Coordinates of C-alpha atoms in Angstrom, one line a residue:
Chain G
X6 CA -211.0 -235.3 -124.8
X7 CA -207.8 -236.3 -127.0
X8 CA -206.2 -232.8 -128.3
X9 CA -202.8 -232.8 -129.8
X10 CA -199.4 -231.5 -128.1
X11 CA -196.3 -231.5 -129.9
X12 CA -193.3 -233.3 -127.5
X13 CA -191.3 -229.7 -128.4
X14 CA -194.2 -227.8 -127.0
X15 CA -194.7 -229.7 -124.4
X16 CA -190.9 -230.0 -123.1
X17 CA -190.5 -226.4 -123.5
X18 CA -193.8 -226.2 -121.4
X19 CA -191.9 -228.4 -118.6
X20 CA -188.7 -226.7 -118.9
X21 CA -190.4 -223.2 -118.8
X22 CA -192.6 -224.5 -115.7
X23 CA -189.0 -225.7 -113.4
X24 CA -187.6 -222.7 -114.1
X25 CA -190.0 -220.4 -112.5
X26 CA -190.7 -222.9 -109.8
X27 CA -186.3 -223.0 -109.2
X28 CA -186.0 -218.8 -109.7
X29 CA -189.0 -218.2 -106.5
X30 CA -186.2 -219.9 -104.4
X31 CA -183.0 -218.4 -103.1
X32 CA -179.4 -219.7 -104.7
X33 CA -176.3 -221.4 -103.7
X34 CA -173.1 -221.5 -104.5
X35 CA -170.1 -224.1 -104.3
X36 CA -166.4 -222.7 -104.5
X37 CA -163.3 -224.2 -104.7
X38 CA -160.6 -222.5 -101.6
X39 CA -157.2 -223.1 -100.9
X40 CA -158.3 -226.0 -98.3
X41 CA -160.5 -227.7 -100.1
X42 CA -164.3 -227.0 -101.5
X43 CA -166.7 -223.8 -99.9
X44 CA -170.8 -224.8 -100.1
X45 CA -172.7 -222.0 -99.5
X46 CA -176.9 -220.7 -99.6
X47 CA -179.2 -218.6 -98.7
X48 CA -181.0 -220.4 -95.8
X49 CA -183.3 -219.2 -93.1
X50 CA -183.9 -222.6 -92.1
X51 CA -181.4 -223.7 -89.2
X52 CA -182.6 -227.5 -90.1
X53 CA -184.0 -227.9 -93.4
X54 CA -180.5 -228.1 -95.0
X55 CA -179.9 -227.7 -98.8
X56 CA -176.8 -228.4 -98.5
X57 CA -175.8 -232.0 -96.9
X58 CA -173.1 -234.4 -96.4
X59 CA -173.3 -237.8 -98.9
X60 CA -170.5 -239.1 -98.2
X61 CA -167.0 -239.1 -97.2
X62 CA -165.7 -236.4 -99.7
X63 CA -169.1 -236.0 -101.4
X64 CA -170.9 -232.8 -100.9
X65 CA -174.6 -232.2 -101.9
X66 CA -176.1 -228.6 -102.8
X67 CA -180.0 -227.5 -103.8
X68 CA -182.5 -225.2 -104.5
X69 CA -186.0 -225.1 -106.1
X70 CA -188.8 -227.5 -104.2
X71 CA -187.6 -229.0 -100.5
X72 CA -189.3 -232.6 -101.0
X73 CA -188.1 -233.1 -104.3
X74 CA -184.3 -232.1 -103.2
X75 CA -184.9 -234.1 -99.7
X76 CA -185.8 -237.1 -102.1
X77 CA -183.0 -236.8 -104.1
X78 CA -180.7 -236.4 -101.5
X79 CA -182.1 -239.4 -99.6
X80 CA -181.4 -241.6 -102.5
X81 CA -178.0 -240.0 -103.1
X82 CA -177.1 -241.4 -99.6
X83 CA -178.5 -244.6 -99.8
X84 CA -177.0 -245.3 -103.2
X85 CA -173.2 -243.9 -101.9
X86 CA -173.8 -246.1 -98.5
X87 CA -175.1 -249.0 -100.6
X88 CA -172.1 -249.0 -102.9
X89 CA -169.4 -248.5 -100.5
X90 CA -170.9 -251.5 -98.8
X91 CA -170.9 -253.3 -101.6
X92 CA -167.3 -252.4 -103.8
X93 CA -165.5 -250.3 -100.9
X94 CA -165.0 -246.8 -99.9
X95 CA -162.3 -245.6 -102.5
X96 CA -165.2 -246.6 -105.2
X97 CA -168.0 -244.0 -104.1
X98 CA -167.4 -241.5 -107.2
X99 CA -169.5 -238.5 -107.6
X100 CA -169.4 -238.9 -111.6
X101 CA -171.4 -242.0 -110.7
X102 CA -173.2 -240.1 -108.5
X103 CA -173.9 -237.3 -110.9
X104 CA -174.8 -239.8 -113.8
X105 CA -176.9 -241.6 -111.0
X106 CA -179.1 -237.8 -110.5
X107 CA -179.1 -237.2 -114.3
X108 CA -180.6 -240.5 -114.9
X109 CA -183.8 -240.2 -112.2
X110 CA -184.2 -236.1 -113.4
X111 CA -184.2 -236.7 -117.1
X112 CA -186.7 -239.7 -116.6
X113 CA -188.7 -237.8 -114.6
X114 CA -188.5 -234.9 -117.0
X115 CA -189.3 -236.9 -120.0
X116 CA -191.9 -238.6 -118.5
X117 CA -193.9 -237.6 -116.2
X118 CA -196.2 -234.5 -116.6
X119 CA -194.6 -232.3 -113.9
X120 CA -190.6 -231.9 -113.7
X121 CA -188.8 -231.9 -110.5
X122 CA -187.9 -228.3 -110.0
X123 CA -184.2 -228.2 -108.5
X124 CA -181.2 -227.9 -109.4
X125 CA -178.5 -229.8 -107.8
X126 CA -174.3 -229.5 -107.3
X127 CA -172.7 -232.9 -106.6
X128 CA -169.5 -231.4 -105.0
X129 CA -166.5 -234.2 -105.3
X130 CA -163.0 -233.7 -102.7
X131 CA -160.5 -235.2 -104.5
X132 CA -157.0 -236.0 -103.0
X133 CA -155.0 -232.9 -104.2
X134 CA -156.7 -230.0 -105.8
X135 CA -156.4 -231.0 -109.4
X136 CA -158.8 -233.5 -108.7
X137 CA -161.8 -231.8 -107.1
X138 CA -165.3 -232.2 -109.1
X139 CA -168.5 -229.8 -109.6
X140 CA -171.0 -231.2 -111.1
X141 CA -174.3 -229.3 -112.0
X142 CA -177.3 -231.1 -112.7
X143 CA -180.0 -229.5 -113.9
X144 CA -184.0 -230.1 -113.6
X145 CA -183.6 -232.1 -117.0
X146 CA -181.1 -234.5 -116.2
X147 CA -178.3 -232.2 -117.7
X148 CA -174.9 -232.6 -116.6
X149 CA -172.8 -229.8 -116.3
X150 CA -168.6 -230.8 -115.5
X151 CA -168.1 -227.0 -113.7
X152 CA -164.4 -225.5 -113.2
X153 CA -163.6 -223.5 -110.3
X154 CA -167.2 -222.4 -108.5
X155 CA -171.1 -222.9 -109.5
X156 CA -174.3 -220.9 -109.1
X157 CA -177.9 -222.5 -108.4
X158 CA -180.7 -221.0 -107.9
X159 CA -182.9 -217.8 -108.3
X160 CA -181.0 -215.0 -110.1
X161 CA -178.4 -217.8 -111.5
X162 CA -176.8 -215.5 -114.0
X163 CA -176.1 -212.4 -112.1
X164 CA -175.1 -214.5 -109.2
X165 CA -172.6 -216.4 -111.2
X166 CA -171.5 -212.8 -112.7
X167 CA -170.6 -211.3 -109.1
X168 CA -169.1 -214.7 -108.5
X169 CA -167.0 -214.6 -111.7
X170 CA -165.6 -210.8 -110.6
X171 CA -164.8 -211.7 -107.2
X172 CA -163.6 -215.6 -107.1
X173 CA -159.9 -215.9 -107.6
X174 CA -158.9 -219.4 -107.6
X175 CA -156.5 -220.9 -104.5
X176 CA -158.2 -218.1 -101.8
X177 CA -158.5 -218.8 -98.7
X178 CA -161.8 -219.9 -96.8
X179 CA -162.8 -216.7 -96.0
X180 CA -161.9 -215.1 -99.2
X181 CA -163.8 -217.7 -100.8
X182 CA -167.0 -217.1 -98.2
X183 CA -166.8 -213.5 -98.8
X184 CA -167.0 -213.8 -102.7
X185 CA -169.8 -216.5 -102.3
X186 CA -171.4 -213.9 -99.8
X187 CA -171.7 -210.7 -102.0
X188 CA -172.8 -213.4 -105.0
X189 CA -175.6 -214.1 -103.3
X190 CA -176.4 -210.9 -102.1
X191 CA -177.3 -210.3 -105.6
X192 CA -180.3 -212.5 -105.5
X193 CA -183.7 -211.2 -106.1
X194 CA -181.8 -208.4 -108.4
X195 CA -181.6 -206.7 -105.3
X196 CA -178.8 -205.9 -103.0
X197 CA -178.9 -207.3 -99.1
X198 CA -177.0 -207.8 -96.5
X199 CA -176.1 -212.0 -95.8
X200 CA -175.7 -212.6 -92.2
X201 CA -174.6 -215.8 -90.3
X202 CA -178.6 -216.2 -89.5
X203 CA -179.7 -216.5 -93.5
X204 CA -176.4 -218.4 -94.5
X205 CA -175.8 -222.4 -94.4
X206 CA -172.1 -222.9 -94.7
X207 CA -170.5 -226.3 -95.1
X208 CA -167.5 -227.3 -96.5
X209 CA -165.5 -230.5 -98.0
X210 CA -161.7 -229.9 -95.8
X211 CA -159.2 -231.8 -97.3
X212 CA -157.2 -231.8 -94.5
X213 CA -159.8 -234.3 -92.6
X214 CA -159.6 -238.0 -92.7
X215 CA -162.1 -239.9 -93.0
X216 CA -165.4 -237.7 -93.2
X217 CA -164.3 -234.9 -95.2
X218 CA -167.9 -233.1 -94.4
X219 CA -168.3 -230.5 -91.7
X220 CA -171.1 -227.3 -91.3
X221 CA -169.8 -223.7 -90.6
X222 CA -172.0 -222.5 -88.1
X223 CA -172.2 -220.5 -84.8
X224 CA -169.2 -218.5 -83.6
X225 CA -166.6 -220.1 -86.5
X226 CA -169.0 -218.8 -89.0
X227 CA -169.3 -215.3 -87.3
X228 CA -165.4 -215.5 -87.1
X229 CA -165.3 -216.1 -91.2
X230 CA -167.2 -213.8 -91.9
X231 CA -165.7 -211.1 -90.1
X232 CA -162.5 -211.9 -91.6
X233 CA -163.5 -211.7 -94.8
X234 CA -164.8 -208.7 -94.6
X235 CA -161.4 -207.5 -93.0
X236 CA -159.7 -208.9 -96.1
X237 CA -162.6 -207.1 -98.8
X238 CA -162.2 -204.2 -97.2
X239 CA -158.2 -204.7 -97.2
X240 CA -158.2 -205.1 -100.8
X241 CA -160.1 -201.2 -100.7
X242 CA -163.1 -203.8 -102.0
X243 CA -166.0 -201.5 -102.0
X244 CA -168.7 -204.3 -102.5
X245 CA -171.2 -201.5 -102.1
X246 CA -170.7 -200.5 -105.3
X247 CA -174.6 -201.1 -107.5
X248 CA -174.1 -203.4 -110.1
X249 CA -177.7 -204.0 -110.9
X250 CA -176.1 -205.0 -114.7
X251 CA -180.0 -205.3 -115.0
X252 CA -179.6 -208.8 -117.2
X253 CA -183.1 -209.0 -118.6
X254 CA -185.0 -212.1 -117.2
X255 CA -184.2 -215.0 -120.0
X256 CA -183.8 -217.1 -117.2
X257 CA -182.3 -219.9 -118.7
X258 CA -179.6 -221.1 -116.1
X259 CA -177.0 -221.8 -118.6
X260 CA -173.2 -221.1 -117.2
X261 CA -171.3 -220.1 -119.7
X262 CA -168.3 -221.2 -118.7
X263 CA -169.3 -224.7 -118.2
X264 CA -169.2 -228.1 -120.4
X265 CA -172.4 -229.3 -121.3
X266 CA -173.4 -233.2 -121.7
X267 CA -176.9 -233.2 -122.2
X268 CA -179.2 -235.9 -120.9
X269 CA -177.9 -238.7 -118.7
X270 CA -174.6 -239.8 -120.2
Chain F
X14 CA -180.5 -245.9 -108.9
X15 CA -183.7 -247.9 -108.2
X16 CA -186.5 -245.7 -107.9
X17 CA -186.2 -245.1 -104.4
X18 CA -188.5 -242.3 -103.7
X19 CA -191.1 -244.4 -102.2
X20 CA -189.7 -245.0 -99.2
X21 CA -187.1 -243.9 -97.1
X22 CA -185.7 -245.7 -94.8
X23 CA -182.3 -244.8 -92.2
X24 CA -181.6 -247.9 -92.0
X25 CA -178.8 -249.0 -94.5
X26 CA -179.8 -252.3 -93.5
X27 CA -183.3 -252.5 -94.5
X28 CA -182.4 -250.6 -97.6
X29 CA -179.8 -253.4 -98.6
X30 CA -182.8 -256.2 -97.4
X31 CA -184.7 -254.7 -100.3
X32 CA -182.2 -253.6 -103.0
X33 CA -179.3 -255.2 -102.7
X34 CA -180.1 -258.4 -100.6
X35 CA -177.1 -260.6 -101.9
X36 CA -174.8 -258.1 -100.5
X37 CA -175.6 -259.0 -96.7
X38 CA -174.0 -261.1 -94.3
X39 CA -175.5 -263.5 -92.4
X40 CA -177.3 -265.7 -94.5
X41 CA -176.0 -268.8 -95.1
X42 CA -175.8 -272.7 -94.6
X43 CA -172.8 -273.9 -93.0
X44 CA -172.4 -277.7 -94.3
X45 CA -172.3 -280.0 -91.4
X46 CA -169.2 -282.2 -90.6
X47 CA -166.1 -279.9 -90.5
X48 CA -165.1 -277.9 -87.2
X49 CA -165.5 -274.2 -88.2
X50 CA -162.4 -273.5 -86.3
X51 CA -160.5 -275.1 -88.7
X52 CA -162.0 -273.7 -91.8
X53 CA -161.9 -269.6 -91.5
X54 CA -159.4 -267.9 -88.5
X55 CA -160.6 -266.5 -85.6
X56 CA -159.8 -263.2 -83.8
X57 CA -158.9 -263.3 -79.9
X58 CA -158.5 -261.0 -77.7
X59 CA -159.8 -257.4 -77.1
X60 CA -160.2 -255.2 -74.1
X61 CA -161.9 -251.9 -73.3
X62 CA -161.0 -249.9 -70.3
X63 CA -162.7 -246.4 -69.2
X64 CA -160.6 -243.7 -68.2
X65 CA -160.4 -240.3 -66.9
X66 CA -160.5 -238.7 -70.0
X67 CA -162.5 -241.2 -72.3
X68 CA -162.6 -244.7 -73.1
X69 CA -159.5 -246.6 -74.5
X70 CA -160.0 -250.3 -76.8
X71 CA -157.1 -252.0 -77.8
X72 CA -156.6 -255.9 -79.5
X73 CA -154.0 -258.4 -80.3
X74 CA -153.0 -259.0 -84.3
X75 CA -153.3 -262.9 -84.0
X76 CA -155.9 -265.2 -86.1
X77 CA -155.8 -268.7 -86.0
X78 CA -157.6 -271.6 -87.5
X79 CA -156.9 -274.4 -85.3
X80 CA -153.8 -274.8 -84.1
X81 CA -152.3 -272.9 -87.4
X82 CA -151.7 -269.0 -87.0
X83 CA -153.8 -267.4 -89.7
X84 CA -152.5 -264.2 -89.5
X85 CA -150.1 -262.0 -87.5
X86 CA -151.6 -258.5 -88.2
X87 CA -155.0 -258.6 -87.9
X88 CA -157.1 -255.3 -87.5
X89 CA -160.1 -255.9 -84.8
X90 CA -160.2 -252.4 -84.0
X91 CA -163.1 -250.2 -86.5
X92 CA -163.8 -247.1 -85.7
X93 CA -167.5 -247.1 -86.3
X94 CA -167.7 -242.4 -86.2
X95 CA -166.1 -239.8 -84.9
X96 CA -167.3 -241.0 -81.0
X97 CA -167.6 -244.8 -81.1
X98 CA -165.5 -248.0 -82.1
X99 CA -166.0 -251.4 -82.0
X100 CA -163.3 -254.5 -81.7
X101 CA -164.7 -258.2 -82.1
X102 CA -163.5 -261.5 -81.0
X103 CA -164.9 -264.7 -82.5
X104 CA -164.9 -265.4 -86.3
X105 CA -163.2 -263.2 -88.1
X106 CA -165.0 -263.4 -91.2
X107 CA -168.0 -262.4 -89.8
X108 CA -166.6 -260.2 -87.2
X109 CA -165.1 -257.7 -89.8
X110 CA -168.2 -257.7 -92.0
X111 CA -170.4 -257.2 -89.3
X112 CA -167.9 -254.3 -88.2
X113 CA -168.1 -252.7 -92.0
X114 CA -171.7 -252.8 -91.8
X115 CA -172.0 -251.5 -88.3
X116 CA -170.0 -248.6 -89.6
X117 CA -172.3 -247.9 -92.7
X118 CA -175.3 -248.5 -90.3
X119 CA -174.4 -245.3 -88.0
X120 CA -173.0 -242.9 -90.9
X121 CA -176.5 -244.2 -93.2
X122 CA -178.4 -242.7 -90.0
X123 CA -176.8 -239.9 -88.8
X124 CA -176.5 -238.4 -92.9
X125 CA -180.6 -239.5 -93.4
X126 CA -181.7 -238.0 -90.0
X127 CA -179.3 -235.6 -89.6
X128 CA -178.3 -236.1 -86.2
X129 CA -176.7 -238.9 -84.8
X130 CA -177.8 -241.6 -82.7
X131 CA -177.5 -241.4 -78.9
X132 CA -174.8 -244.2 -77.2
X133 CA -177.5 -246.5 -76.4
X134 CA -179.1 -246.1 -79.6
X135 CA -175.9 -247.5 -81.4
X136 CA -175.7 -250.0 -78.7
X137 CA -178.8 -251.0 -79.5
X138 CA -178.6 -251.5 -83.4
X139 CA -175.5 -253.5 -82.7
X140 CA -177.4 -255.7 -80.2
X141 CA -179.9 -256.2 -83.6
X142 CA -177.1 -257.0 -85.9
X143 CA -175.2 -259.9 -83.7
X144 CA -178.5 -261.4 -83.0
X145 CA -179.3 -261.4 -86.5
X146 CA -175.9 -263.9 -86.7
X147 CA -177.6 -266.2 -84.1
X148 CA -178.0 -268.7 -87.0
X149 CA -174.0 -268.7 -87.6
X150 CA -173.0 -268.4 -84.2
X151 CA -174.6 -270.9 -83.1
X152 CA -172.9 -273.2 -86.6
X153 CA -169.7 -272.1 -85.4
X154 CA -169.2 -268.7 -86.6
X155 CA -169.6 -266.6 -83.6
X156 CA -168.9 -262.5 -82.9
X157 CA -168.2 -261.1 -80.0
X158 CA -167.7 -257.7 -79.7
X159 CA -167.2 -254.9 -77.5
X160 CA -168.8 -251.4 -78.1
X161 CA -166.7 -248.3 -77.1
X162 CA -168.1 -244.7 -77.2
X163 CA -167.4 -241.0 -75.6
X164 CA -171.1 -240.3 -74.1
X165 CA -171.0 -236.7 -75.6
X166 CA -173.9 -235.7 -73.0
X167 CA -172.7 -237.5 -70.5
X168 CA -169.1 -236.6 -71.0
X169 CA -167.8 -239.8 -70.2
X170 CA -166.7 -242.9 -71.9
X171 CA -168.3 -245.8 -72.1
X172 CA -168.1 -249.4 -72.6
X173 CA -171.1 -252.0 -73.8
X174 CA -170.1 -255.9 -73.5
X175 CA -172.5 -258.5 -75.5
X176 CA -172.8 -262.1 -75.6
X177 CA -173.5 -264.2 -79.4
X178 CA -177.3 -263.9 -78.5
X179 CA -177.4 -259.7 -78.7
X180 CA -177.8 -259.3 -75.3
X181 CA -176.0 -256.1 -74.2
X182 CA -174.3 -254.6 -71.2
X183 CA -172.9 -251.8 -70.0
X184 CA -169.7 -252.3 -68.0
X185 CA -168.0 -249.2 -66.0
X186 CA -164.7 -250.1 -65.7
X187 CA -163.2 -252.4 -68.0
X188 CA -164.3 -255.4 -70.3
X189 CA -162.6 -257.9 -72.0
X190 CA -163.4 -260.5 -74.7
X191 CA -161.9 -263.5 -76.7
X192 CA -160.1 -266.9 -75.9
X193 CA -157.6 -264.8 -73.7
X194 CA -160.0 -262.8 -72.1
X195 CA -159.6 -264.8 -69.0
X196 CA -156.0 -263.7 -68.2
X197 CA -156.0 -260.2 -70.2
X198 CA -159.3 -259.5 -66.8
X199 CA -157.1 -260.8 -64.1
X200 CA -154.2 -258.6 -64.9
X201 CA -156.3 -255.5 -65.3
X202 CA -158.0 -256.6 -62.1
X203 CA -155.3 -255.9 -60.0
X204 CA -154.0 -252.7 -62.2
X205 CA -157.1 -251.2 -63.0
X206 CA -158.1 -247.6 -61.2
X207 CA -160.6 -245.3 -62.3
X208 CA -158.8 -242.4 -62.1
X209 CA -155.3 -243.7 -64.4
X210 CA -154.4 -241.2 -67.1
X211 CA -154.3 -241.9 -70.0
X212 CA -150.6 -243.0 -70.1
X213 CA -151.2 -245.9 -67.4
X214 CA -154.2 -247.1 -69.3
X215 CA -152.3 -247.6 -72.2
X216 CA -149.5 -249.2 -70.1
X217 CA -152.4 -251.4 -68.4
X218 CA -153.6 -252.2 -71.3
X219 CA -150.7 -253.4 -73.4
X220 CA -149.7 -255.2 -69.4
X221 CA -152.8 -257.6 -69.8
X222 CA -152.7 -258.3 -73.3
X223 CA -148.9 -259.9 -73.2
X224 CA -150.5 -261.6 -70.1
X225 CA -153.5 -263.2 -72.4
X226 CA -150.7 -263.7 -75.0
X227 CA -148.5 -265.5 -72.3
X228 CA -151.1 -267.9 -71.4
X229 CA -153.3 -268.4 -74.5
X230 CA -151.9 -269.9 -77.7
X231 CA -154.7 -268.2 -80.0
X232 CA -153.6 -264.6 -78.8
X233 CA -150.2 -262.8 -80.1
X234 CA -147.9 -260.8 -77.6
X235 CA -145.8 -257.8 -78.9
X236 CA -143.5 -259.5 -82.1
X237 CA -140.5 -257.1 -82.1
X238 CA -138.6 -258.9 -84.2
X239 CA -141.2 -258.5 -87.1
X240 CA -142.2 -255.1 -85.4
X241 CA -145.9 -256.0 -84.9
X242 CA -147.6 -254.6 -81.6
X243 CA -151.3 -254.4 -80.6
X244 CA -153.5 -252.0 -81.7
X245 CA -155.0 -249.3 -79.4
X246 CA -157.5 -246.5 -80.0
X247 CA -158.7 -243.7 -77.9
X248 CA -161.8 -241.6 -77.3
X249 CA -162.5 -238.6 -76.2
X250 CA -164.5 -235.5 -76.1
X251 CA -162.2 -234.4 -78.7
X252 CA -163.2 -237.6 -80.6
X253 CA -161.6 -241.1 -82.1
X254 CA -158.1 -241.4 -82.1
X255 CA -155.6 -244.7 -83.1
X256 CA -152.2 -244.3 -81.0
X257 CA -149.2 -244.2 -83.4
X258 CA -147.3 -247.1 -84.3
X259 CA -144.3 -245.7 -82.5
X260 CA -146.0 -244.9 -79.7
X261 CA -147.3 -248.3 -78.8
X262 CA -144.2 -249.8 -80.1
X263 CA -142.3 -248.2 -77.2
X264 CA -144.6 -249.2 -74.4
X265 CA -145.0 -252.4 -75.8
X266 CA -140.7 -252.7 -75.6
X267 CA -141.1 -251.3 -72.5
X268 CA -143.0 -254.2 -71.1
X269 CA -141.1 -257.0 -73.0
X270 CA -137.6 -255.6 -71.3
X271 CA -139.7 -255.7 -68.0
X272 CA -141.3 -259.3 -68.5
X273 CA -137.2 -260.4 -69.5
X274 CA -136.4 -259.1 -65.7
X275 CA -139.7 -260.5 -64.4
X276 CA -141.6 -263.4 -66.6
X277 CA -144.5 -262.7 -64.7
X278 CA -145.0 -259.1 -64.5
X279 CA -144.9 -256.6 -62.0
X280 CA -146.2 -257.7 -58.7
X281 CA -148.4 -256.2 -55.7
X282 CA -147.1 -255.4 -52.2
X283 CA -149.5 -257.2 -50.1
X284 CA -148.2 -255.3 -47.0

């Protein structure tokens, strides 16, 4: 039975569909420290990773549906391995990357009936600080060129609020940990308490040759965390303060702070 | 990016088969006629030795094609991830590609299972990828190679040895391979001990190579004049390490001022 659709309708339909399917999910964020670049979410799972290595200073962050992600990130690796084959190391980029993610997700988007519903970081190292890269790619294949730290996720806004009060640029690990910890402890509009258990920690260290990746976990993670709460509570940081700011639910993930390209490049 | 989501595959290999098949080694049709070690250099040769603490790899710098040196500072070392390496002997061409991919294979695995493979698991894909040069080997473009790794649940290092056909082995003590392989094995035949520290295996080491280099044309000793010494790596349980520049250097003048005294090394008390 032929009925008519207008393609405005029907993207907002899309778009308004990945969005609830990405806010049931827990967030992540991806901060810039002092050593290089912080990926952090909110993770039960000790090996269904949102967060993964590409490659050798390319970091990968997600939330919304696991298979989707877990296809995505697949094909990030194979098409950073194949090209560093190919060309050689030095010529892996994550703009190519990221172009490479907005590409598949706003063709998917556009055309098939259901959108992927993620939301992806592409997290570049670069060789001194001023070279570092976030990119944000959104369900739609929009490219986001982020400054200093990005929020995924559920509760995006108020998580990327907490994250704007508390991230100073240049901290230290577990400075940067600690603001990425009470940012997500904002999720679900409600305040909890993060523990090494529910976190997956990873980070980009520039001081590392080769294989910039490496996971937080176990006793160094219980270590960072600890010491950033002794540096919180140093600074006479109450984080228990309730800052429920109550944002009303227009859950368009939009950063403000951010530079938009929309589409694929 | 192809549309890749239909299958996934951790083998970078396969993947390039598929995708990006002009990109693989391996492939092609040597015109008959011309001696292949005249036309592209070859790499001679390399030696593994297991020690107390982990395994140790070093090489020569020498390429030749013929009778002409090709090159003076050749790289046969790769380390293939934080726990294994590889050095090759044999074409060089083909050796250092097959070393590149080798590399790729491992990371491509590790990042799409998220573990890594087991020693004898990367033993065995590299076993796969020289056989898979059978064709060229046997044209005249062989590779030779010898696999080093720290055997993180084992807590030893280990050494795998493997002929032009794939076929692997694990030796215990110490492997070499290459056109001077012959004298670099008699020299650590008599100096080898399973116990040396890591010092004396580096000593050993750099010992049997200016042997090799002393007897076989295709393999280059220590060249202080132009500052060029062997290459030597180390692994451990606290993973891959190359030794300094400096470091070698001073062993490697070490040995020269000693081979001045005595042209043909120290010698045993047979007593």
């Amino acid at each position: 039975m032929p009925f008519y659709v207008s393609p405005e309708q029907q993207m907002k339909d899309k778009a308004d569909y990945a969005r609830k399917g990405i806010a049931r999910g827990r967030s992540a964020a991806v901060l810039r420290y002092d050593g290089g670049i912080l990926l952090v979410a909110d993770n039960m799972s000790r090996t269904l990773h949102k967060i993964s290595e590409i490659y050798d200073r390319i970091a990968f962050a997600a939330v919304g549906r696991y298979n989707e992600f877990e296809n995505l990130r697949q094909a990030g690796v194979q098409f950073a391995d194949g090209r560093g084959y190919a060309y050689d190391r030095r010529d892996v980029t994550g703009r190519a990357l990221a172009n490479a993610y907005a590409q598949t997700l706003g063709m998917v988007f556009s055309e098939s009936l259901k959108p992927y519903e993620v939301e992806i970081v592409v997290a570049e190292l670069g060789e001194t600080a001023e070279d570092d890269q976030l990119y944000r790619i959104s369900f739609d294949g929009s490219v986001y060129d982020e400054g200093d730290y990005v929020a995924i996720g559920g509760q995006v806004e108020e998580v990327s609020r907490v994250l704007k009060e508390r991230y100073n640029p240049g901290s230290s690990l577990a400075t940067a940990l600690g603001a990425a910890m009470q940012a997500l402890a904002r999720d679900e509009g409600e305040r909890r308490e993060l523990e090494a258990s529910s976190l997956e920690v990873a980070i980009l260290d520039r001081a590392r040759e080769h294989r910039t990746f490496r996971r937080v976990h176990g006793a160094r993670l219980e270590r960072l965390i600890e010491e950033s709460r002794g540096a919180a509570g140093a600074n006479g940081d109450t984080s228990g303060e309730s800052a429920s700011g109550d944002d009303t639910e227009n859950a368009a993930p939009e950063n403000p702070d951010s530079d938009t390209t929309k589409g694929g490049e | 990016m192809p549309r890749p989501f239909n299958r996934a595959t951790s083998s970078i290999v396969d993947y390039l088969r598929s995708h990006h098949p002009d990109t693989l080694p391996f492939q092609g049709q040597v015109p008959g006629g011309v001696d292949p070690t005249d036309v592209t250099p070859r790499a001679t040769t390399v030696l593994a030795m297991v020690y107390a603490d982990g395994v140790l790899l070093a090489g020569d710098r020498r390429a030749t094609a013929g009778n002409v040196i090709a090159s003076r500072k050749v790289d046969k070392l790769y380390r293939t991830d934080e726990f294994s390496a590889i050095a090759f002997a044999g074409s060089a061409a083909f050796g250092a590609e097959l070393a590149k991919l080798y590399r790729v294979q491992l990371e491509h695995y590790e990042k799409m299972e998220g573990h890594a493979l087991s020693l004898e698991g990367k033993a065995n894909q590299l076993s796969a990828m020289i056989r898979g040069n059978l064709g060229m080997a046997m044209q005249g473009f062989p590779v030779v190679p010898l696999l080093v790794g720290f055997d993180e649940n084992r807590g030893i290092g280990r050494i795998y040895s493997f002929d032009i056909g794939g076929d692997r082995n694990e030796e215990d003590r110490y492997y070499c391979v290459g056109s001077g392989s012959l004298f670099a094995s008699g020299a650590l035949k008599k100096m080898y001990r399973p116990s040396m520290p890591q010092q004396e295996t580096v000593l050993a080491a750099v010992q049997a190579l200016y042997d090799a280099a002393d007897e076989d044309t295709a393999t280059g000793g220590p060249d202080l004049g132009r500052r060029i010494f062997p290459l030597i790596e180390i692994i451990t349980e606290e993973g891959h390490q190359r030794l300094s520049e400096e470091d070698v250097a001073a062993v490697a003048r070490q040995v020269v001022a000693e081979r001045s005294q005595e042209p043909d090394g120290p010698t045993l008390d047979l007593g």
